[in-house]
Short mmCIF file of C-alpha atoms in Angstrom, two decimals:
data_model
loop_
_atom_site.label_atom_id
_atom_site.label_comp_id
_atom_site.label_asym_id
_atom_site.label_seq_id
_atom_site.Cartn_x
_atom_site.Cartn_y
_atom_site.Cartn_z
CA UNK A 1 -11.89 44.56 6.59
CA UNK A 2 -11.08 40.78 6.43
CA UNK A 3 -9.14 39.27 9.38
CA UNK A 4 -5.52 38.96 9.51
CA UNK A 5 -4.94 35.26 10.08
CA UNK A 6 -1.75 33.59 11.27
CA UNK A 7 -0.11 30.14 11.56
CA UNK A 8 0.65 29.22 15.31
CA UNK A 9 0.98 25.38 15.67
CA UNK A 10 2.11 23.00 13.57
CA UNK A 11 1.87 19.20 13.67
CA UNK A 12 3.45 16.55 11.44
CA UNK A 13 3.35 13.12 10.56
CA UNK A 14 5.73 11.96 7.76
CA UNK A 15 7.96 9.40 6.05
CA UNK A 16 10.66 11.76 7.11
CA UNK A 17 10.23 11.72 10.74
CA UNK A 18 7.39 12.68 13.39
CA UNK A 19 6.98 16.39 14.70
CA UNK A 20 8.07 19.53 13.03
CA UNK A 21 11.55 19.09 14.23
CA UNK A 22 11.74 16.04 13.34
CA UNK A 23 10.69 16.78 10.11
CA UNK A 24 12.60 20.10 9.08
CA UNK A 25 15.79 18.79 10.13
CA UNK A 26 15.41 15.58 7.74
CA UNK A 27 14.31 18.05 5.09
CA UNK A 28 17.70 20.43 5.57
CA UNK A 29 19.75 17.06 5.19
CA UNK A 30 18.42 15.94 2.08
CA UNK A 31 17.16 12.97 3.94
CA UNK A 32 14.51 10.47 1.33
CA UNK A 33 11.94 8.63 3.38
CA UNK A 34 11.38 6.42 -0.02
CA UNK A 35 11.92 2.93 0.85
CA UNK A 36 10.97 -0.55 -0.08
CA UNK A 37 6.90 -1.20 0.34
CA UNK A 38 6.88 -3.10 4.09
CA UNK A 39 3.08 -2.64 4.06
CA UNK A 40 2.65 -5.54 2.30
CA UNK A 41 4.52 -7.71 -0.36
CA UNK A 42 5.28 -5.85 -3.81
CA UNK A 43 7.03 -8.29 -5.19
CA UNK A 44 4.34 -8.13 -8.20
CA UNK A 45 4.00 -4.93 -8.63
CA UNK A 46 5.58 -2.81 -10.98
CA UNK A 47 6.40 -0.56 -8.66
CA UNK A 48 7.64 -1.65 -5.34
CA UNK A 49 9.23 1.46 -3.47
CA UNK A 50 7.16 4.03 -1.45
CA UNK A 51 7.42 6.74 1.09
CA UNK A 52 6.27 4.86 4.36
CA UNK A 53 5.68 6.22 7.49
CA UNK A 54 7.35 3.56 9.28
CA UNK A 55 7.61 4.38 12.91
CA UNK A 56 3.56 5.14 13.97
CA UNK A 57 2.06 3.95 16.47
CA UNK A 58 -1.53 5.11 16.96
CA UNK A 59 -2.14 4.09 20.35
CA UNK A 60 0.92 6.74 21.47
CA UNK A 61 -1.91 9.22 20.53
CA UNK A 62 -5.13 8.11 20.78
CA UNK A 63 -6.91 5.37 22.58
CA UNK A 64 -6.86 1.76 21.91
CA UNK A 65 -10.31 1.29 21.56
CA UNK A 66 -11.31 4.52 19.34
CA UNK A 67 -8.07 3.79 17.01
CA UNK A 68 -9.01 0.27 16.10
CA UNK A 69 -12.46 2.15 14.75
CA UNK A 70 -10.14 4.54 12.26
CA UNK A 71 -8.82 3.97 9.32
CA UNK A 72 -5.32 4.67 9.14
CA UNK A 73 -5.41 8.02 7.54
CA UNK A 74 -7.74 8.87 10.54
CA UNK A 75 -5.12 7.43 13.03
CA UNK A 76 -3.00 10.07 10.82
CA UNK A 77 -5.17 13.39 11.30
CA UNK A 78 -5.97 12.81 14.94
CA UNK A 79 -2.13 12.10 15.94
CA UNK A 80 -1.20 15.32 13.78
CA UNK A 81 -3.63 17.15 15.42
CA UNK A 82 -2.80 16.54 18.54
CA UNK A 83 0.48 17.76 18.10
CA UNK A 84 -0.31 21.03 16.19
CA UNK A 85 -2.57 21.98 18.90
CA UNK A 86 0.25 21.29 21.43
CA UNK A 87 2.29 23.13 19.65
CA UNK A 88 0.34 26.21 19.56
CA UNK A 89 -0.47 25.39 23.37
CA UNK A 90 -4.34 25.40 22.78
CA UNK A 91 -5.56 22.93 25.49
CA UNK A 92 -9.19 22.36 26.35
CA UNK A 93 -11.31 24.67 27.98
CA UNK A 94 -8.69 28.06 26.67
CA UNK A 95 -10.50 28.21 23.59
CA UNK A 96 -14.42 28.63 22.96
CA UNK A 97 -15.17 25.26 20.76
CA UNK A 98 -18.25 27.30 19.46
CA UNK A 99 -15.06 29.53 17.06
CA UNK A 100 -12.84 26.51 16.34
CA UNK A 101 -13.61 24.56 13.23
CA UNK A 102 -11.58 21.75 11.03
CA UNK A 103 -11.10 21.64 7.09
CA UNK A 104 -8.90 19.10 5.84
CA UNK A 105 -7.71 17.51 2.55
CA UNK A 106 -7.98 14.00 1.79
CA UNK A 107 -8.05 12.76 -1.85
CA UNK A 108 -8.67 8.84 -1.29
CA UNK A 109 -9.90 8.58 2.36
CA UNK A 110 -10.46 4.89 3.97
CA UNK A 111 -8.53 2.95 0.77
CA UNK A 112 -7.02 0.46 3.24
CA UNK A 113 -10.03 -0.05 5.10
CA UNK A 114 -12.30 -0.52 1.53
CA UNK A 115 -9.79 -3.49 0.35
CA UNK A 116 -9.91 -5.26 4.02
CA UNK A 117 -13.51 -5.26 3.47
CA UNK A 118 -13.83 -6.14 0.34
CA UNK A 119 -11.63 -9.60 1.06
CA UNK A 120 -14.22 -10.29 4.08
CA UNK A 121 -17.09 -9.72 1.63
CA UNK A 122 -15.65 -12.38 -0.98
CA UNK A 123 -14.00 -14.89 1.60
CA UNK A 124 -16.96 -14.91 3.95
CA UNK A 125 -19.59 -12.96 2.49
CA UNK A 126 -22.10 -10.00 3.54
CA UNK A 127 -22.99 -10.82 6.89
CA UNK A 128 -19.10 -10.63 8.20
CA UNK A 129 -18.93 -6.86 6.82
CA UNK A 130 -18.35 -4.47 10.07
CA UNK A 131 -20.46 -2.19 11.20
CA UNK A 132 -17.82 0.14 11.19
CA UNK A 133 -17.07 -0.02 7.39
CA UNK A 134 -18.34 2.81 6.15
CA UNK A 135 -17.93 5.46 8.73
CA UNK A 136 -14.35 4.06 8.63
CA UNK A 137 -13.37 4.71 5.03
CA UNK A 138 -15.54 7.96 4.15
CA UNK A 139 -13.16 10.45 3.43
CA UNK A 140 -14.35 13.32 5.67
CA UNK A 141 -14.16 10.99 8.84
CA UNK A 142 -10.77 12.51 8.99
CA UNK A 143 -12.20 15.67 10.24
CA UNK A 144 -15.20 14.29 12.10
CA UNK A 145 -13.33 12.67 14.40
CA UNK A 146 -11.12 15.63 14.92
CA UNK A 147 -13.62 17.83 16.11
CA UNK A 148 -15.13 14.61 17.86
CA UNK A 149 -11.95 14.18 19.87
CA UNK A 150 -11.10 17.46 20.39
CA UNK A 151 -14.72 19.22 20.80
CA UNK A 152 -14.65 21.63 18.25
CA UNK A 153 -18.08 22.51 16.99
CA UNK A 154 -16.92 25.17 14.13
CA UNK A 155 -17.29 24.90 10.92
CA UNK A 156 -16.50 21.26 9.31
CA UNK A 157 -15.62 19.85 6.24
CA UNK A 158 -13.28 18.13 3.86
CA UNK A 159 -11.75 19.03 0.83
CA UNK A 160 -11.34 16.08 -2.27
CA UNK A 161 -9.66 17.60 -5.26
CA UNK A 162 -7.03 14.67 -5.14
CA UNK A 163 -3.58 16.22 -5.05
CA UNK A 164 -5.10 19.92 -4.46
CA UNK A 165 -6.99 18.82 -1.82
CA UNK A 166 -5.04 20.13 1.27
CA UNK A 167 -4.45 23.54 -0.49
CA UNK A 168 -7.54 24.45 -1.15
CA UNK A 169 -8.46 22.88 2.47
CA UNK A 170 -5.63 25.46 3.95
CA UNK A 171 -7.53 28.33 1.64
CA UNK A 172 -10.73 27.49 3.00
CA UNK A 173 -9.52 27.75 6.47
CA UNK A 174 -8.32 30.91 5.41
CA UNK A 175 -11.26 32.60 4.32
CA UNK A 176 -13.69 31.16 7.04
CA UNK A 177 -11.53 33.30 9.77
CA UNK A 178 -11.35 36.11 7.00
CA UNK A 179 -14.88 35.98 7.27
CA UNK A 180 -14.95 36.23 10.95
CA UNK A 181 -16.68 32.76 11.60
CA UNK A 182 -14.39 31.29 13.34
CA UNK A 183 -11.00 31.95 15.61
CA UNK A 184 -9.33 28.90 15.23
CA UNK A 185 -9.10 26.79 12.57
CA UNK A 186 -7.59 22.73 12.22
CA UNK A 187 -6.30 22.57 8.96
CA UNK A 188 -4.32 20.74 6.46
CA UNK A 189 -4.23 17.01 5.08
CA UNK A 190 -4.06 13.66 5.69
CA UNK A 191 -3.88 10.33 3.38
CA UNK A 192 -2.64 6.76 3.60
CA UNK A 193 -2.78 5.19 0.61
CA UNK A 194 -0.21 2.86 0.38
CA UNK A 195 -2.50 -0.33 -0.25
CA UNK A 196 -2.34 -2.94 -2.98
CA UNK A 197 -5.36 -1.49 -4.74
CA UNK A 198 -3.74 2.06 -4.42
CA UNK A 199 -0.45 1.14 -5.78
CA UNK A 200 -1.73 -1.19 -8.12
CA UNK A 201 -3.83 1.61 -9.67
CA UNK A 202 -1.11 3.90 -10.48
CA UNK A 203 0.97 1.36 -11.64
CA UNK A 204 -1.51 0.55 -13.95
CA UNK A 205 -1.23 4.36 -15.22
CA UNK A 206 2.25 3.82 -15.08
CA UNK A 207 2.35 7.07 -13.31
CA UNK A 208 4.82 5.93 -10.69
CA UNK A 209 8.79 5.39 -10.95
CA UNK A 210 10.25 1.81 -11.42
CA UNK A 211 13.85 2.88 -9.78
CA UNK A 212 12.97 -0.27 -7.27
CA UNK A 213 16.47 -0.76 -6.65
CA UNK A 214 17.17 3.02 -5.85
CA UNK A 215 14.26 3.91 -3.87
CA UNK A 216 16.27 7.08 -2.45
CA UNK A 217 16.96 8.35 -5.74
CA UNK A 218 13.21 7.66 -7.20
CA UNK A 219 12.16 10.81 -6.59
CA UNK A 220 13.79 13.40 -8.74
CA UNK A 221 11.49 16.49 -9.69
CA UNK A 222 12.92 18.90 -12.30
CA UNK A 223 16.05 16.27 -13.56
CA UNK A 224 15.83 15.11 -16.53
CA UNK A 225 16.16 11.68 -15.66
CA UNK A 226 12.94 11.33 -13.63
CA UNK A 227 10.69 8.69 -14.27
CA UNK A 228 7.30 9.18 -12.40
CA UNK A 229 6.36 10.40 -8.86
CA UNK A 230 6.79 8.07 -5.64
CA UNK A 231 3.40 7.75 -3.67
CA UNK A 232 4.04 8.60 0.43
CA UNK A 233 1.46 8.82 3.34
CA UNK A 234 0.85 11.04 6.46
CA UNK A 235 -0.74 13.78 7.80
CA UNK A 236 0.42 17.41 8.59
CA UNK A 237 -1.95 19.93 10.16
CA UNK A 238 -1.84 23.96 10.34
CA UNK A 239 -3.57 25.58 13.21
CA UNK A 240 -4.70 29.35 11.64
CA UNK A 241 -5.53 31.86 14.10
CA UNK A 242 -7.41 35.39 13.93
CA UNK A 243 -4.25 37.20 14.46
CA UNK A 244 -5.80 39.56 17.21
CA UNK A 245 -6.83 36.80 19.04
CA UNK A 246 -2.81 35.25 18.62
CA UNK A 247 -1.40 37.96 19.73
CA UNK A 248 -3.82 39.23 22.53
CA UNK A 249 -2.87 35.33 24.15
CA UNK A 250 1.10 35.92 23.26
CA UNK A 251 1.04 32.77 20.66
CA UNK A 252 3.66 32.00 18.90
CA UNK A 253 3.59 32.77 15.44
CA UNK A 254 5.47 31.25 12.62
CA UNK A 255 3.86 33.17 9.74
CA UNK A 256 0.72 35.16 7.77
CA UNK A 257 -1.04 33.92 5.25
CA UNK A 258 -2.09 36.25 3.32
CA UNK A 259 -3.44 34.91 -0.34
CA UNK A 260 -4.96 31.98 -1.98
CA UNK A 261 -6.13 31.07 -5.47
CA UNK A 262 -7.72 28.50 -7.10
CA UNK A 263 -8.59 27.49 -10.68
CA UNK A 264 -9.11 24.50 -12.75
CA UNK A 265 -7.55 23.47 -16.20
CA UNK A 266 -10.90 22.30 -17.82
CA UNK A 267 -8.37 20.02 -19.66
CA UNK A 268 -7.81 16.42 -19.17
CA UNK A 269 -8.76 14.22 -16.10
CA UNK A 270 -5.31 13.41 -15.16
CA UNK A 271 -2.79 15.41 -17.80
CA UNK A 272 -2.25 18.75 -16.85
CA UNK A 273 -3.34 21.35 -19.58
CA UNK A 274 0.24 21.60 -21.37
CA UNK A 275 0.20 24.99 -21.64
CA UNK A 276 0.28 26.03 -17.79
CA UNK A 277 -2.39 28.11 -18.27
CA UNK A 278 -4.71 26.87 -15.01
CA UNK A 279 -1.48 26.19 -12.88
CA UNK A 280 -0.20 30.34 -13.74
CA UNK A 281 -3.70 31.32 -12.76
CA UNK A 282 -3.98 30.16 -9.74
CA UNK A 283 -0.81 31.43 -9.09
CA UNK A 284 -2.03 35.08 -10.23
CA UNK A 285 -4.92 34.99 -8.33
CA UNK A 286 -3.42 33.88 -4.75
CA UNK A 287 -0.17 37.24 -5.45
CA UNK A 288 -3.35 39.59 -6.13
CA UNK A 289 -5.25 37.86 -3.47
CA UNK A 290 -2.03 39.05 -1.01
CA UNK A 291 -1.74 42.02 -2.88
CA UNK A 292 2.00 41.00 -4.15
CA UNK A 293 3.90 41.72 -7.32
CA UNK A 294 5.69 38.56 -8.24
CA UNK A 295 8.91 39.90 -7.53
CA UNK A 296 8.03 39.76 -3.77
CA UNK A 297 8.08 36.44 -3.69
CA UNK A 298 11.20 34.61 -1.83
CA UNK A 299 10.47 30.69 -2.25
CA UNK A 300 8.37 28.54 -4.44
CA UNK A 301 7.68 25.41 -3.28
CA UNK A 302 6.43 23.67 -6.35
CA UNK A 303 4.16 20.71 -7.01
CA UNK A 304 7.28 19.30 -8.65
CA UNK A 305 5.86 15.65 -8.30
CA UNK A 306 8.91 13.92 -10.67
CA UNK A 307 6.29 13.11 -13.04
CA UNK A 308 7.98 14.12 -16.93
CA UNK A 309 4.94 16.43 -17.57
CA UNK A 310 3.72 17.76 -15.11
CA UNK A 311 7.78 19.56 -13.87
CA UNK A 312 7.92 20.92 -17.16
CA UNK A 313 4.59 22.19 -17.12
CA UNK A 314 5.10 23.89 -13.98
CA UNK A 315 7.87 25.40 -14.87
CA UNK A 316 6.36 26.73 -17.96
CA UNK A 317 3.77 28.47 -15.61
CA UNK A 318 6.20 29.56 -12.65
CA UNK A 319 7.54 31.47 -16.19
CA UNK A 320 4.53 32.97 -17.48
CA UNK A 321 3.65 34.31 -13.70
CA UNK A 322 7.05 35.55 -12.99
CA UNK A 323 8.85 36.35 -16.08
CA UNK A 324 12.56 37.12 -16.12
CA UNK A 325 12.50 37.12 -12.69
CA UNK A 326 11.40 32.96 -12.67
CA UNK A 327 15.32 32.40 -13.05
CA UNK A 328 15.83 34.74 -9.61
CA UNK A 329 13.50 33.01 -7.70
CA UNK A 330 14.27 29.85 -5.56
CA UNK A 331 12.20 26.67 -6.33
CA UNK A 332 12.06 23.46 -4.65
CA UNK A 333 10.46 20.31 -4.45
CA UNK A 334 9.96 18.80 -1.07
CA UNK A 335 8.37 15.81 -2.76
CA UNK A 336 11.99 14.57 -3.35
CA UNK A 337 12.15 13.68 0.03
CA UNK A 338 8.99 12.66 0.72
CA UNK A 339 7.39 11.44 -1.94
CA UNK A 340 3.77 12.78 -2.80
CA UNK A 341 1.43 12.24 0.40
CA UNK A 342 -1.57 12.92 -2.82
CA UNK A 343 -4.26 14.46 -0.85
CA UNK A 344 -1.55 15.41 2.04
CA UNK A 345 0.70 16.88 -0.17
CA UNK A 346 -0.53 20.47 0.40
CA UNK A 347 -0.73 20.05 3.92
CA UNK A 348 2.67 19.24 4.29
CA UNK A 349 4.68 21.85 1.86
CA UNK A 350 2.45 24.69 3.61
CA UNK A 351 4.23 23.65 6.98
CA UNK A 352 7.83 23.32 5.18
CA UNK A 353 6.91 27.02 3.52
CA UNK A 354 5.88 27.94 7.35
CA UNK A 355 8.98 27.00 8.75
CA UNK A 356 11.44 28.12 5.36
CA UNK A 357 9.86 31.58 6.68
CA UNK A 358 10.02 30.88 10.42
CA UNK A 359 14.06 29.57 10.51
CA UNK A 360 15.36 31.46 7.18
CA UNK A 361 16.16 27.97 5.17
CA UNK A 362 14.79 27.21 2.09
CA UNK A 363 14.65 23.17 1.69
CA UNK A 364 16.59 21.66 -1.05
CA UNK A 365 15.18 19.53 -3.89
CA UNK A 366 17.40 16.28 -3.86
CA UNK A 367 18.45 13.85 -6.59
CA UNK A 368 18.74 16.92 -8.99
CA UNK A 369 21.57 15.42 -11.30
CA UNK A 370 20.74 16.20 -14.81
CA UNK A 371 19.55 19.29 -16.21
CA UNK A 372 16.51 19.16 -18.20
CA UNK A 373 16.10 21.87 -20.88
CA UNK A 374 12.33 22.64 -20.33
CA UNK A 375 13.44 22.50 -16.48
CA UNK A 376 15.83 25.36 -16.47
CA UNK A 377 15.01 27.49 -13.28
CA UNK A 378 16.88 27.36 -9.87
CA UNK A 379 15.46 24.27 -8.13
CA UNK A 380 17.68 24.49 -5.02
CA UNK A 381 19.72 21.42 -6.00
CA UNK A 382 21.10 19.09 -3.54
CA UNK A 383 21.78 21.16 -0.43
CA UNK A 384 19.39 23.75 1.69
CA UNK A 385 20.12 27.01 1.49
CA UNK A 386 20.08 29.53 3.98
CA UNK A 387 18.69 33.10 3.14
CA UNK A 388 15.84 35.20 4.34
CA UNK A 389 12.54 34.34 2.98
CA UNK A 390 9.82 36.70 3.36
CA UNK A 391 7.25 35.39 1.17
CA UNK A 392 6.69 31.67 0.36
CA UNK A 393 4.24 29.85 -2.15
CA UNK A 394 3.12 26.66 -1.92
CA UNK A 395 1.77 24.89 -5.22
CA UNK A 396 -0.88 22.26 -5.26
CA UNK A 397 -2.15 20.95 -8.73
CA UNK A 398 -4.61 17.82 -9.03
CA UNK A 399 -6.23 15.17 -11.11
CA UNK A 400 -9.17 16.70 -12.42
CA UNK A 401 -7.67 19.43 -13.60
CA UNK A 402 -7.58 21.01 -9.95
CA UNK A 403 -5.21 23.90 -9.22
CA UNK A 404 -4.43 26.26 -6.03
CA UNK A 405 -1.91 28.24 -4.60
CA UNK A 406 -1.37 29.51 -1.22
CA UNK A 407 0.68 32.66 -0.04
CA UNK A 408 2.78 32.79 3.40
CA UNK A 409 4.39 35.72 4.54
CA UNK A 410 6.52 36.99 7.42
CA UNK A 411 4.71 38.18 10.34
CA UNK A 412 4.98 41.87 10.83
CA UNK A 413 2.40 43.85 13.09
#
């Protein structure tokens, strides 16, 4: 029999605040970290709003030293990490580091660090590169130094399936404790990519909404008025325990996961295949992975990244999974509020499905003004709503054609 494996610390870093508190109570008010870029001057671009986190401070978590060698999104998994495990009150020496691993999700990796680089390389040329370059902007050096920091000598790796990535990073997780190989897992996502190359890139696929003098009311999945997704940056990290091992050491637990599925459109590198087909898949596969009927399910929290095709899209596939009962089922998008933290993104909805399960609140999606016909489910509009939730879903769909869904449940012994 596979493991049961639970969710006992969380750890957040986001536009929205710092900490899960922090960060659920900003969700239940409807509270948009979209802002003005600060980062650096926009003032050319055609977008010029994003979803900064504005208050970090690396050294607060990590040394002064070691963080100038990280790349931001680094700075990000580290300082999440630390908090997760705090949360779930694993300290050194209580756990064997032999049975902890880390999998995260990172779709870009070191962007910032590649275009600092690249301006020493054409202002002063090749001998002024660091030595540091590389190992700073690899994408799995978000996990390396994780287990570097921490000691953990598990199982390693990072997941790049661009905005899947942290999904199918939580699903891997999953399965490596199903599969008995480790007790403790560090999981989730991470991303900074708010950089003039980054922006300037999906500007250029004019992917991204021009509402620069509304940045609060950019993001607007599902309404009919929405006019591209808003890019954000963070990190939030899961730490999945064998549930034995949880509840032999009295953990905390906020919730199960019980059922993940993946699939891939085998479409279009960036459109999402306009029949829903891959997105309703993976959908199928993580219910019958949890052995759930779709009417089970309490909460979707969708993909919903305010993007005109791909919130029709995924509606058309929440419909083809769950039939009539689509129009029963609550669905929000947390991107509203925080714009899309890309690789991140998964990372981040998995802790607000955690916690919907954990405090009995499903999040609302904000700036939900005008209905859309081909958006016609209940997307939670405007205000949280309090109910019990005993099953959550978290979608995750990415360029590439990358889909996967993960399945949280109540914890019952």
């Amino acid at each position: 029999m596979p493991s049961r494996v639970v969710v006992t610390g969380l750890g957040i870093i986001s536009p929205i605040g710092t900490g899960k508190d922090a960060f659920w109570e900003a969700l239940l008010r409807g509270e948009s970290g979209v802002r003005r870029i600060t980062r650096f001057d926009p003032s050319e671009f055609r977008t010029q709003i994003a979803a900064e986190v504005i208050d970090f401070n690396p050294e607060t978590y990590i040394d002064k030293k070691e963080a100038r060698r990280m790349d931001r999104y680094t700075q990000f998994a580290v300082a999440a990490t630390g908090l997760a495990l705090k949360d779930a009150e694993i300290a050194p020496g209580t756990v064997d580091p032999d049975r902890v691993g880390v999998v995260l999700g990172c779709g870009i990796g070191g962007i910032e660090t590649f275009e600092e680089q690249t301006r020493v390389l054409v202002t002063r040329g090749p001998s002024r590169i660091s030595p540091f370059f590389v190992p700073m902007m690899i994408a799995n050096m978000g996990a390396g130094y994780v287990a570097i920091v921490n000691g953990f000598y598990g199982p390693n790796s990072t997941i790049v399936t661009a905005c899947a990535s942290s999904n199918q990073a939580v699903g891997e997780a999953f399965r490596i404790i199903q599969r008995g190989e480790a007790d403790v897992m560090v999981t989730g996502g991470t991303e900074a990519g708010i950089t003039p190359v980054g922006i300037a890139g999906f500007c250029a696929m004019k992917a991204m909404s021009t509402r620069n003098d509304e940045p609060a009311r950019a993001s607007r999945p599902f309404d009919a008025g929405r006019d591209g997704f808003v890019v954000g940056e963070g990190a939030a990290i899961l730490i999945l325990e064998n549930m034995e091992r949880a509840v032999a050491r009295g953990a905390h637990i906020y919730a199960e996961i019980t059922g993940y599925g993946q699939s891939c459109d085998a479409y279009h590198i960036t459109a999402p295949d306009p029949e829903g087909s891959g997105a309703a898949k993976a959908m199928e596969r993580a219910l019958a992975d949890a052995g759930l009927t779709p009417g089970e399910v309490s909460y979707i929290n969708a993909h919903g990244t305010s993007t005109p095709f791909n919130d029709k899209v995924e509606t058309l596939a929440i419909k083809k999974v769950f039939g009539e009962f689509a129009y029963r089922v609550p669905v929000s998008s947390t991107k509203s509020m925080t714009g899309h933290l890309l690789g991140a993104a998964g990372g981040i909805e998995a802790a607000a499905c955690v916690l919907s399960i954990a405090r009995g609140v499903i999040p609302p999606t904000i700036n939900y003004e005008r209905p859309d016909p081909e958006c016609d489910l209940d997307y939670v509009p405007g205000e949280a709503r309090q109910t019990e939730v005993d099953v959550a879903i978290s979608n995750g769909f990415g360029f590439g054609g990358h889909n996967a869904t993960l399945v949280f449940k109540r914890y019952r012994e």
